[in-house]
mmCIF file of C-alpha atoms and ligand atoms in Angstrom:
data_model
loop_
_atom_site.group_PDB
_atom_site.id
_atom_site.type_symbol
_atom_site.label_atom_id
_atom_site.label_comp_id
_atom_site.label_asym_id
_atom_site.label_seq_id
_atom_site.Cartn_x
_atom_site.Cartn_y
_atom_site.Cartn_z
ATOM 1 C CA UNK A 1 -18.111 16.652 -46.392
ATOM 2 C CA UNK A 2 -20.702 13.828 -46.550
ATOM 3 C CA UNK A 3 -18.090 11.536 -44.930
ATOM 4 C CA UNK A 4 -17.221 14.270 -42.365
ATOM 5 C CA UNK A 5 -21.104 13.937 -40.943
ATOM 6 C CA UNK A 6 -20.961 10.459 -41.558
ATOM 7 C CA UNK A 7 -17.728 10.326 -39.141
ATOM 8 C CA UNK A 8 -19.722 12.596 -36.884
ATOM 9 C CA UNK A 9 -22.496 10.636 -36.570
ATOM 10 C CA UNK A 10 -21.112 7.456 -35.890
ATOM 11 C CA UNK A 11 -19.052 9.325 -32.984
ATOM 12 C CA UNK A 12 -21.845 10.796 -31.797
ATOM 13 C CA UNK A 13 -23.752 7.451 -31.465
ATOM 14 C CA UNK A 14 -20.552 5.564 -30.171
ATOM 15 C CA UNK A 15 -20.364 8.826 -27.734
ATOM 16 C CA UNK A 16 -24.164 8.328 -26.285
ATOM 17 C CA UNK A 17 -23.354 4.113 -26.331
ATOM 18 C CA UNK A 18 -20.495 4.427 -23.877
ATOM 19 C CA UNK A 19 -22.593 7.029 -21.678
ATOM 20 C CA UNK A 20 -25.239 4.559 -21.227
ATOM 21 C CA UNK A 21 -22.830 2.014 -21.042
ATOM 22 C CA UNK A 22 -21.494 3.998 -17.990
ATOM 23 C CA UNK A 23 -24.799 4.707 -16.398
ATOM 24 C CA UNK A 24 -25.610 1.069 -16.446
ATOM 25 C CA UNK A 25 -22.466 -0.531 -14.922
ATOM 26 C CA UNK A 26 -21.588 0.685 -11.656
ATOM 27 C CA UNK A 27 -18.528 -1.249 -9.574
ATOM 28 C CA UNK A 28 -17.421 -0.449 -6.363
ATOM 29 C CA UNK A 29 -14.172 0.449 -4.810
ATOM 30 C CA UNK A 30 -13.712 0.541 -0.584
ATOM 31 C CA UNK A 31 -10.603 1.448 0.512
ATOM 32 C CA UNK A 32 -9.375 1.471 4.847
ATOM 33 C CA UNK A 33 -7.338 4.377 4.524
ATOM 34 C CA UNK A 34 -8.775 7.163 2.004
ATOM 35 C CA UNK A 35 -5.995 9.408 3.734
ATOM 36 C CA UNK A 36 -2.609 7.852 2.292
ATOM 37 C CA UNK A 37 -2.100 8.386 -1.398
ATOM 38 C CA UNK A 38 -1.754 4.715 -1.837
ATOM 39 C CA UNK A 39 -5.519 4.071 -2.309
ATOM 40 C CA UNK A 40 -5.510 7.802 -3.752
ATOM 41 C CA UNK A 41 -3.752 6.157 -6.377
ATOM 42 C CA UNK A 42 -5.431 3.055 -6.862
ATOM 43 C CA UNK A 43 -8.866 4.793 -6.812
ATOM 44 C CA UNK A 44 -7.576 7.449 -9.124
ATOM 45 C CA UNK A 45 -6.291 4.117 -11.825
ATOM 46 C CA UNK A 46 -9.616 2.814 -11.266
ATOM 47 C CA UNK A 47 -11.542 5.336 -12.077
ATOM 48 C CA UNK A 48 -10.008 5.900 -15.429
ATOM 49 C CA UNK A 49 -9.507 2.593 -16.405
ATOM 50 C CA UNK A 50 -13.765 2.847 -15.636
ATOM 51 C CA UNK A 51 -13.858 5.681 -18.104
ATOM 52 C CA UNK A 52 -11.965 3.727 -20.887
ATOM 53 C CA UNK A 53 -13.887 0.689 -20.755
ATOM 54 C CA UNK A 54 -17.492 1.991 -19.943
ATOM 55 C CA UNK A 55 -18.186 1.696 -16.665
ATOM 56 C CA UNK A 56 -18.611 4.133 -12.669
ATOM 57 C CA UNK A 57 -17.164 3.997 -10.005
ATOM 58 C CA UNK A 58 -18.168 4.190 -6.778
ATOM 59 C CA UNK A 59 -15.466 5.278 -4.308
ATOM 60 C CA UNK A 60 -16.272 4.753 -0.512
ATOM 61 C CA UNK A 61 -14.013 5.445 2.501
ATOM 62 C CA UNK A 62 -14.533 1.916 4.758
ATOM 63 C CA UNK A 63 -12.283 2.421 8.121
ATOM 64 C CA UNK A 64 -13.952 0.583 9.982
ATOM 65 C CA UNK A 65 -16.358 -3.044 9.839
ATOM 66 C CA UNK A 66 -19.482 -1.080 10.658
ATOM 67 C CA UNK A 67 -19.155 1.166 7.254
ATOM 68 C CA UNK A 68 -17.680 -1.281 4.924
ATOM 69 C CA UNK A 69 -20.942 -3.272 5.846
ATOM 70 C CA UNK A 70 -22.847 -0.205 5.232
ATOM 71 C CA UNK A 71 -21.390 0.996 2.492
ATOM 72 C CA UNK A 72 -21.813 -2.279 0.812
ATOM 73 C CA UNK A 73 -25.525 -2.182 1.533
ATOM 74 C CA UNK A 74 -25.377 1.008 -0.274
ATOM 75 C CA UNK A 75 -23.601 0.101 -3.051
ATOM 76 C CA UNK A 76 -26.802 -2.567 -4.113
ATOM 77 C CA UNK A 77 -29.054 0.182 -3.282
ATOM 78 C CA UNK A 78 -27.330 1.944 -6.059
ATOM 79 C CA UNK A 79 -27.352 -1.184 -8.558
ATOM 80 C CA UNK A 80 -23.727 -1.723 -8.447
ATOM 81 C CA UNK A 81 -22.826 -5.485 -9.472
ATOM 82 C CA UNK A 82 -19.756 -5.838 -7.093
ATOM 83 C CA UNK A 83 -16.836 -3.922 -5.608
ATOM 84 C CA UNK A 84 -13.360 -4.209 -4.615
ATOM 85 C CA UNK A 85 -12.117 -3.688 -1.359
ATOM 86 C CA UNK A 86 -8.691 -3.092 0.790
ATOM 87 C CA UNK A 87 -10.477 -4.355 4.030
ATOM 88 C CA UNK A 88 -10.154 -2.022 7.259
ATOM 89 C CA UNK A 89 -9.862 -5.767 9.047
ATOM 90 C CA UNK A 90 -8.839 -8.873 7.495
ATOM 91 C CA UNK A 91 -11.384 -10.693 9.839
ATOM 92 C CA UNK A 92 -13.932 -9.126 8.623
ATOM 93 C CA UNK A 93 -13.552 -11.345 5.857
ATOM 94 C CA UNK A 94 -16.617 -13.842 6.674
ATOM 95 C CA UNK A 95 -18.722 -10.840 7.088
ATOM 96 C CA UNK A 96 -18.167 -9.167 3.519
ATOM 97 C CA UNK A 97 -18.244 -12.166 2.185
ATOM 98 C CA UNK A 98 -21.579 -13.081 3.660
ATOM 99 C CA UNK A 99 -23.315 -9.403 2.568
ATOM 100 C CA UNK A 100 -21.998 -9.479 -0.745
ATOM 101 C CA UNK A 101 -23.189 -12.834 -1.332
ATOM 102 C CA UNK A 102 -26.622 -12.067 -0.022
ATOM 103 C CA UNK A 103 -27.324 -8.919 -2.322
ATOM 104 C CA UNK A 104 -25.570 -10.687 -5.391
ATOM 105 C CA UNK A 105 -22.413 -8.326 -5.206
ATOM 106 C CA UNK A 106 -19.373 -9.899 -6.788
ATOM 107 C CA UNK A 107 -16.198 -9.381 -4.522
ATOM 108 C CA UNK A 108 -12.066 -8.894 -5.175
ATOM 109 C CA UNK A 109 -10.209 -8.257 -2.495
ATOM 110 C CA UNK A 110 -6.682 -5.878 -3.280
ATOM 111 C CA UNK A 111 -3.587 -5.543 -0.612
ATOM 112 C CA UNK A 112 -5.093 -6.907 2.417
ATOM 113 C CA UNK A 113 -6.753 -10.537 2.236
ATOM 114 C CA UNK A 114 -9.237 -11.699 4.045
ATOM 115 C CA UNK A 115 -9.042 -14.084 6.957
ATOM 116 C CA UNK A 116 -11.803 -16.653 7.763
ATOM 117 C CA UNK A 117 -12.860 -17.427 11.664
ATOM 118 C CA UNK A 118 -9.818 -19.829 12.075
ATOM 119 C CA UNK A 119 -7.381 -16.531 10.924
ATOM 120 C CA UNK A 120 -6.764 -18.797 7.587
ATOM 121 C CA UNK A 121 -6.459 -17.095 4.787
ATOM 122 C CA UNK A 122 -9.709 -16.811 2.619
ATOM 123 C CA UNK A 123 -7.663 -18.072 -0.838
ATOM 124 C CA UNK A 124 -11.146 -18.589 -2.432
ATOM 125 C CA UNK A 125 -11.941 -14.777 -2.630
ATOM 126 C CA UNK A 126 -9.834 -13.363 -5.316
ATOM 127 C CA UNK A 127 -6.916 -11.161 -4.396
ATOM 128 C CA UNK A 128 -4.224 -8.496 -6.113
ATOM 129 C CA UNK A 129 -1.404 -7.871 -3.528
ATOM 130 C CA UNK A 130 2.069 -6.614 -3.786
ATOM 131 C CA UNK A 131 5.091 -9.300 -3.359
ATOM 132 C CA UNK A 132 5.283 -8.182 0.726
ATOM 133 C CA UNK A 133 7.919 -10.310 1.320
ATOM 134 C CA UNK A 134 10.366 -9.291 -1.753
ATOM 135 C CA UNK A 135 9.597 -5.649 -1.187
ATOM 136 C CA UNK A 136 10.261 -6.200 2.556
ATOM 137 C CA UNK A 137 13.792 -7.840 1.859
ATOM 138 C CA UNK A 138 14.282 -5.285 -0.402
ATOM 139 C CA UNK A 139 14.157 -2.692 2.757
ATOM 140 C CA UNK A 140 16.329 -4.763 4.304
ATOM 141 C CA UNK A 141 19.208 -4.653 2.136
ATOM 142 C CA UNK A 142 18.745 -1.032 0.934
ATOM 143 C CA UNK A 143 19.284 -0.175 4.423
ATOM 144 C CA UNK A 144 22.481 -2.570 4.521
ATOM 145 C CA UNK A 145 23.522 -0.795 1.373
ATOM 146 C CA UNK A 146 22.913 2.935 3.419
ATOM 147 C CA UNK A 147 24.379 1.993 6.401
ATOM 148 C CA UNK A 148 27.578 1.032 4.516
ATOM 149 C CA UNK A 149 27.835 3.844 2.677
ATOM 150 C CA UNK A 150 28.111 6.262 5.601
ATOM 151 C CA UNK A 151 30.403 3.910 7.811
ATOM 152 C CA UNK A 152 28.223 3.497 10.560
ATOM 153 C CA UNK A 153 29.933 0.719 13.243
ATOM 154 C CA UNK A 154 27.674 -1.837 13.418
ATOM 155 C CA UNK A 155 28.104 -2.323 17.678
ATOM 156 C CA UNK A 156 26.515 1.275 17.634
ATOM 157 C CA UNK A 157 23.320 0.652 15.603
ATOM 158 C CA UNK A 158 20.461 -0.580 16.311
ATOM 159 C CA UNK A 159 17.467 -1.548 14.202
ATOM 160 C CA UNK A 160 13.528 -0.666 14.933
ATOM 161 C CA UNK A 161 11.030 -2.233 13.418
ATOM 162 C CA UNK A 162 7.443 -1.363 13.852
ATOM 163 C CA UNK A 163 5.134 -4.316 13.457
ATOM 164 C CA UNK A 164 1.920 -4.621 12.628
ATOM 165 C CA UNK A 165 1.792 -8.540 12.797
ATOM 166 C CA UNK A 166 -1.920 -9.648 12.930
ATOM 167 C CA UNK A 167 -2.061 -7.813 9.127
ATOM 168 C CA UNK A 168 -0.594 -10.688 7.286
ATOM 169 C CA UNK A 169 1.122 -8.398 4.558
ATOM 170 C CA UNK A 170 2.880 -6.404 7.187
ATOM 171 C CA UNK A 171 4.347 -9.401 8.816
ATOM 172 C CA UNK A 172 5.610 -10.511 5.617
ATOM 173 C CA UNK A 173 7.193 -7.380 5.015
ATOM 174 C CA UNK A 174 9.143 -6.820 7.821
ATOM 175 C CA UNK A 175 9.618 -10.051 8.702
ATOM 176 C CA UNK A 176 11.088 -10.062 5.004
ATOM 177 C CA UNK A 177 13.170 -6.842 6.077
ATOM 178 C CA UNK A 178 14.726 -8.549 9.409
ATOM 179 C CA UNK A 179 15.799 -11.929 7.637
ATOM 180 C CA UNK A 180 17.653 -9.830 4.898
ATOM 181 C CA UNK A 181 19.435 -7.810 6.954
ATOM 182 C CA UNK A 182 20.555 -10.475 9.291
ATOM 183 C CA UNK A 183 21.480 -12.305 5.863
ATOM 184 C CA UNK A 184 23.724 -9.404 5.287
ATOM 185 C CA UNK A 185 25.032 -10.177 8.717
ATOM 186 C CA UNK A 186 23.453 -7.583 11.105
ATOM 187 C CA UNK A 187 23.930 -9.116 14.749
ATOM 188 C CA UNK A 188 19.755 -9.759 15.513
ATOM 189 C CA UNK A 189 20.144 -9.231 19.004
ATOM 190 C CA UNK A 190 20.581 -5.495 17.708
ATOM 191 C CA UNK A 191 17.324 -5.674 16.196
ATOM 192 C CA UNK A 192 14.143 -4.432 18.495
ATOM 193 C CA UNK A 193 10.509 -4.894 17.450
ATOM 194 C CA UNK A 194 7.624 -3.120 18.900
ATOM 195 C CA UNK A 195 4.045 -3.214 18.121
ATOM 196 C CA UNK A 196 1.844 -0.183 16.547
ATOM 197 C CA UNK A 197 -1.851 0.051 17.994
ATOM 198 C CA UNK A 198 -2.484 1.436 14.458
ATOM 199 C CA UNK A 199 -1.430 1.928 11.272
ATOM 200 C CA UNK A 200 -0.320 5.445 10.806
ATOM 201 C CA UNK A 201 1.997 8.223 12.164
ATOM 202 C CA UNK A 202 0.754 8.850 15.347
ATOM 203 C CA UNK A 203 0.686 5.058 16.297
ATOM 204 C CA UNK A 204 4.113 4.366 15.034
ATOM 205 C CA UNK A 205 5.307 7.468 16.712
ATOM 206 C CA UNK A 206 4.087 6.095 20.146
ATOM 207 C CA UNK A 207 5.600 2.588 19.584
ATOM 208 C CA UNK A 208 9.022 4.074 18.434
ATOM 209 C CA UNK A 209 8.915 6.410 21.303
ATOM 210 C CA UNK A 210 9.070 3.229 23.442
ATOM 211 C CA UNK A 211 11.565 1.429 21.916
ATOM 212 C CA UNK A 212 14.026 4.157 21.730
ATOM 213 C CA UNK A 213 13.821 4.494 26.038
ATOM 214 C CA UNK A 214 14.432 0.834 26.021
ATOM 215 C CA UNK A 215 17.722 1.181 24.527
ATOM 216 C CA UNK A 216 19.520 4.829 25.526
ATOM 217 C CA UNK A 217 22.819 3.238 24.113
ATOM 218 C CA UNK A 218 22.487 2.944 20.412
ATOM 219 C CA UNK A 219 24.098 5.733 18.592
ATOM 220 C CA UNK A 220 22.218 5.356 15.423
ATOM 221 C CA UNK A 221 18.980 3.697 13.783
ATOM 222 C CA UNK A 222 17.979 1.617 10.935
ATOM 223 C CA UNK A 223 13.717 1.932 10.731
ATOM 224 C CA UNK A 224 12.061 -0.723 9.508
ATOM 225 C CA UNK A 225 8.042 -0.716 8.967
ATOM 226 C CA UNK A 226 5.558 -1.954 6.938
ATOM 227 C CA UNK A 227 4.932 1.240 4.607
ATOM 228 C CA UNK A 228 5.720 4.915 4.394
ATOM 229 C CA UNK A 229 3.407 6.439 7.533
ATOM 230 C CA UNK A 230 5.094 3.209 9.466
ATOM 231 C CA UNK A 231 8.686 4.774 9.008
ATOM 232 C CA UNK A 232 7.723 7.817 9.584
ATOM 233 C CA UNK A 233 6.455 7.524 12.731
ATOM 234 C CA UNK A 234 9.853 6.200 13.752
ATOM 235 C CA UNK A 235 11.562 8.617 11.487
ATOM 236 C CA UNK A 236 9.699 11.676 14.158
ATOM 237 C CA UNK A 237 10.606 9.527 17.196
ATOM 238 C CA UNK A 238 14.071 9.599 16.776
ATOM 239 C CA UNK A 239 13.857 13.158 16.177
ATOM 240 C CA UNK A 240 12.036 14.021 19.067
ATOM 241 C CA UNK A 241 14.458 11.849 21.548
ATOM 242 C CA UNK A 242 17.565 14.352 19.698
ATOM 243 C CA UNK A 243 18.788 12.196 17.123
ATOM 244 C CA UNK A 244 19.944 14.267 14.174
ATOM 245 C CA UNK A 245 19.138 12.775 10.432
ATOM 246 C CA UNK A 246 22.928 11.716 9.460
ATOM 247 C CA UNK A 247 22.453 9.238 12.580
ATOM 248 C CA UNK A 248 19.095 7.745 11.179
ATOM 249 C CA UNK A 249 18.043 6.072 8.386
ATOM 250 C CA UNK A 250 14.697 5.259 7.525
ATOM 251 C CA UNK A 251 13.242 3.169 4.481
ATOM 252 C CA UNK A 252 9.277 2.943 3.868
ATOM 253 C CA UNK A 253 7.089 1.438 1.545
ATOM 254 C CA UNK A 254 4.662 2.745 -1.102
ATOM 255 C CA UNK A 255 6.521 5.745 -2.431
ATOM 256 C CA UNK A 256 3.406 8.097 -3.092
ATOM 257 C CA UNK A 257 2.966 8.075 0.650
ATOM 258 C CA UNK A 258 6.893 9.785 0.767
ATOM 259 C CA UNK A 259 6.440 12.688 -1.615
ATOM 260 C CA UNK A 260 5.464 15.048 0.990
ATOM 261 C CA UNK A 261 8.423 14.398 3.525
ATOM 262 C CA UNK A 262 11.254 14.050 0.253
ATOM 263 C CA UNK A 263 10.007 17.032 -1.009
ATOM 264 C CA UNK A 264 11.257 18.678 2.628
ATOM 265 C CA UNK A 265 14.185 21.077 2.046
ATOM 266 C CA UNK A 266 16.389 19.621 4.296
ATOM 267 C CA UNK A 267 17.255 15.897 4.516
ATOM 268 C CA UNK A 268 15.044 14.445 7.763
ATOM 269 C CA UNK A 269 15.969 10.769 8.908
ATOM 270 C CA UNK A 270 13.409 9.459 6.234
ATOM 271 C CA UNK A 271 16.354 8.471 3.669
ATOM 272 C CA UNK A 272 14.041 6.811 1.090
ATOM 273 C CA UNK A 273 10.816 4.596 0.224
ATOM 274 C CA UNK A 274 10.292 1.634 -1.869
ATOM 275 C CA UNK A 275 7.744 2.493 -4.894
ATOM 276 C CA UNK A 276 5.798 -0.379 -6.134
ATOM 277 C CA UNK A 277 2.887 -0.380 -8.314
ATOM 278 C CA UNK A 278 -0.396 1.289 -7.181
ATOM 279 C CA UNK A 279 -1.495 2.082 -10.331
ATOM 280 C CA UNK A 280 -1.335 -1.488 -11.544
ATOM 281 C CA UNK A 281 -3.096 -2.934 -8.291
ATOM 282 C CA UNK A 282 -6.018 0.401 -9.408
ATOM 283 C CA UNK A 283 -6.377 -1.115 -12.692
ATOM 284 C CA UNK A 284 -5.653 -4.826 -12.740
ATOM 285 C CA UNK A 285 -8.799 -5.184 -9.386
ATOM 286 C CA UNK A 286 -11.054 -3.256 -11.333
ATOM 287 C CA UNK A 287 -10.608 -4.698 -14.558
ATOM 288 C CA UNK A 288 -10.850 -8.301 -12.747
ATOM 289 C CA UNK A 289 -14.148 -7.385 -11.592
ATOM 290 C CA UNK A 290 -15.231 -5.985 -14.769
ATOM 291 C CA UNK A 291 -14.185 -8.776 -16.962
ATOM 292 C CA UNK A 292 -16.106 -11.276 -13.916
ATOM 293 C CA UNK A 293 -18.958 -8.821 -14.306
ATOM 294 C CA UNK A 294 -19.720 -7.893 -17.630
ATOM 295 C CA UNK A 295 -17.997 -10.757 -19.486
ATOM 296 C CA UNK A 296 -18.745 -13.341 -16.800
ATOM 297 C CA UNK A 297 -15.163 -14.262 -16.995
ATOM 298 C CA UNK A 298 -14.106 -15.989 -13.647
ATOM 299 C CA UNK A 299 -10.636 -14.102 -12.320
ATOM 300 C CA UNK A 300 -7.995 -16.025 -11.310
ATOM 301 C CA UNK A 301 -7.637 -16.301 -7.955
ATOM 302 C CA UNK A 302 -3.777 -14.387 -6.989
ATOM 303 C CA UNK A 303 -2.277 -12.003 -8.552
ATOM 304 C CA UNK A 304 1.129 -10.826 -7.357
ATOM 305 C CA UNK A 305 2.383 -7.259 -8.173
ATOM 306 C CA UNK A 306 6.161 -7.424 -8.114
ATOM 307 C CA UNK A 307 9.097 -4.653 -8.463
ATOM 308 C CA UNK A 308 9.754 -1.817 -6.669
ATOM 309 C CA UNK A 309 11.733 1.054 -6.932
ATOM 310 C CA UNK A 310 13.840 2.510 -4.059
ATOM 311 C CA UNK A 311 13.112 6.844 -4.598
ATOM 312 C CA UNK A 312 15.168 9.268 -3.017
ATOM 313 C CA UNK A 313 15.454 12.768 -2.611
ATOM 314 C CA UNK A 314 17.407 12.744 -5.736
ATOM 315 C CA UNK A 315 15.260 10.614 -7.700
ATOM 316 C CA UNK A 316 11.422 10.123 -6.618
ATOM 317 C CA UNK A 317 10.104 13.236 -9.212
ATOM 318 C CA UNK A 318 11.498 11.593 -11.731
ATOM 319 C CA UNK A 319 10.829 7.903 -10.815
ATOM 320 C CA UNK A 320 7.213 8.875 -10.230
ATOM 321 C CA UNK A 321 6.821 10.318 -13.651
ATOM 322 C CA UNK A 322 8.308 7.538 -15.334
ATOM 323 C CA UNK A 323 5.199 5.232 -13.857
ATOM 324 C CA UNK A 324 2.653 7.896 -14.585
ATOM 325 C CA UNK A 325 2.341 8.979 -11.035
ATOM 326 C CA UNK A 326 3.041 12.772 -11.223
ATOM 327 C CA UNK A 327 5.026 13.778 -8.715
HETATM 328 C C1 FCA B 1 -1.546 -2.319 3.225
HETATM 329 C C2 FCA B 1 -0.996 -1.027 3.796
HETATM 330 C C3 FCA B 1 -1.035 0.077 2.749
HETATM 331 C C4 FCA B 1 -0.373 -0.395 1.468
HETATM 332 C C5 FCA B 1 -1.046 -1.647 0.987
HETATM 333 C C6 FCA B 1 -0.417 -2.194 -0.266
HETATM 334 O O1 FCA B 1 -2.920 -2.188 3.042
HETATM 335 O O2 FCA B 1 -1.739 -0.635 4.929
HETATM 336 O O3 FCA B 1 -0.372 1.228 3.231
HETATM 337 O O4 FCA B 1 0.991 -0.649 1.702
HETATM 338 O O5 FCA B 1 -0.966 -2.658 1.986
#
């Protein structure tokens, strides 16, 4: 009994250590697109890896330059000691860098890295990012791979890739897409790029939509884009010019962004996506910050999230549980 309330005690008293341990420390965590599941996920990772080593926090929607350098503001108001952020634009860069500095905020950047005045990349601020161009020429051969499978004639397919080139990671990932399946010895002038003004569904719905009356010939598509909302897009452009979904294949990127459409209950033109590691970029930014924080250990200044899984319709519920990602 004695050692019952002894065991008591001390939990009681390690219970009220970590609570004040939590009050104390507060870290930030800005994310561009609150929308996609993506930073869903990372936030969510964050969060509890917060709860299991003693610390809040703070979650803030940044689209565009004018919050993130508000939000920031508000984040020293609030005492936090530094944040992590997925940057709505990699020139804003300078900027962050400058506030942060000023209010004595400690800074890691996750997915999208910063660019300096001269667009070079700001290698000094420490960054968590997946392997873009791996995972991209990974697309690219998974959609090699599909194509076989159903016998499509190569002289009737055509390739569209949605690019979103001035985001360095994009680039990388499609670029990474086109070289691999050129590799695999699809004819590139059968591959057609277009822009997207932004990056979502609508956008890449408007930039397929002009591609596709650029080319009335081709009998059947291969979408290529720089994550799931990118393919998409394309995915609901062919369908709206009256391509059916055996004649269409799309591949995306971030696999929590696809559960919605592979959950449909027929097949769409969206064939599969390309899971990496959200969870790991959640906890390994944080924790970076943390240890820089509370420890005053310096991070290092990459870190490079590899693997991905292709999910399908046959496989993503179970894939997704397998990483701890529900689904
Ligand atoms: C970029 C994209 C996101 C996600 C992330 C890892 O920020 O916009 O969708 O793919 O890289």
């Amino acid at each position: 009994m004695k050692l019952l309330k002894k065991v008591i005690a001390a939990a009681l008293v390690a219970g009220i250590a970590g609570q004040a341990l939590a009050a104390d420390l507060k870290l930030g965590y800005l994310v561009k697109q609150p929308e996609e599941p993506w930073f869903q996920t990372e936030w969510a990772f964050a969060e509890k890896t917060g709860k299991e080593l003693g610390f809040e926090v703070i979650k803030i929607a940044t689209p565009d330059g004018e919050k993130t350098l508000a939000a920031i503001d508000s984040l020293a108001a609030n005492g936090a000691k530094g944040f992590v952020i997925c940057t709505p634009d990699p020139k804003l860069g300078p900027a962050i860098m400058a506030k942060a500095k000023s209010l004595g905020l400690k800074v890691v950047a996750v997915d999208d890295q910063f660019v300096n005045a001269k667009s070079a990349p700001m290698t000094e601020v420490p960054l968590v990012m997946m392997a873009a161009s791996k995972v991209g020429e990974r697309q690219g051969k998974e959609l090699w791979t599909e194509m076989k499978r159903r016998g499509w004639k190569l002289e009737e397919t055509g390739v569209m890739a949605i690019t979103a080139n001035e985001l360095d990671t994009a680039r990388r990932r499609t670029d990474g897409s086109m070289s691999a399946l050129k590799a695999a010895g699809f004819p590139a002038k059968q591959i057609f790029t277009v822009p997207t003004k932004s990056n979502d569904i609508p956008g890449a719905l408007d930039a397929g939509n002009s591609l596709l009356v650029q080319h009335p010939n081709v009998k059947n598509w291969l979408v290529i884009g720089m994550n799931d909302n990118t393919v998409l897009g394309g995915v609901r452009a062919t369908e709206g010019n009256g391509f059916k979904p055996e004649k269409v294949i799309g591949i995306g990127i971030n696999g929590v962004d696809a559960v919605t459409e592979l959950s449909k209950s027929k097949a769409t033109g969206f064939y599969g996506s390309l899971l990496p590691s959200p969870d790991v970029h959640g906890r390994t930014s944080i924790t970076m910050l943390y240890d820089w924080v509370a420890k005053g250990k310096e991070p290092v200044k990459f870190v490079e999230v590899t693997d991905a899984v292709l999910i399908t319709r046959d496989n993503f519920k179970a894939e997704l549980k397998k990483k701890g990602l529900g689904g």
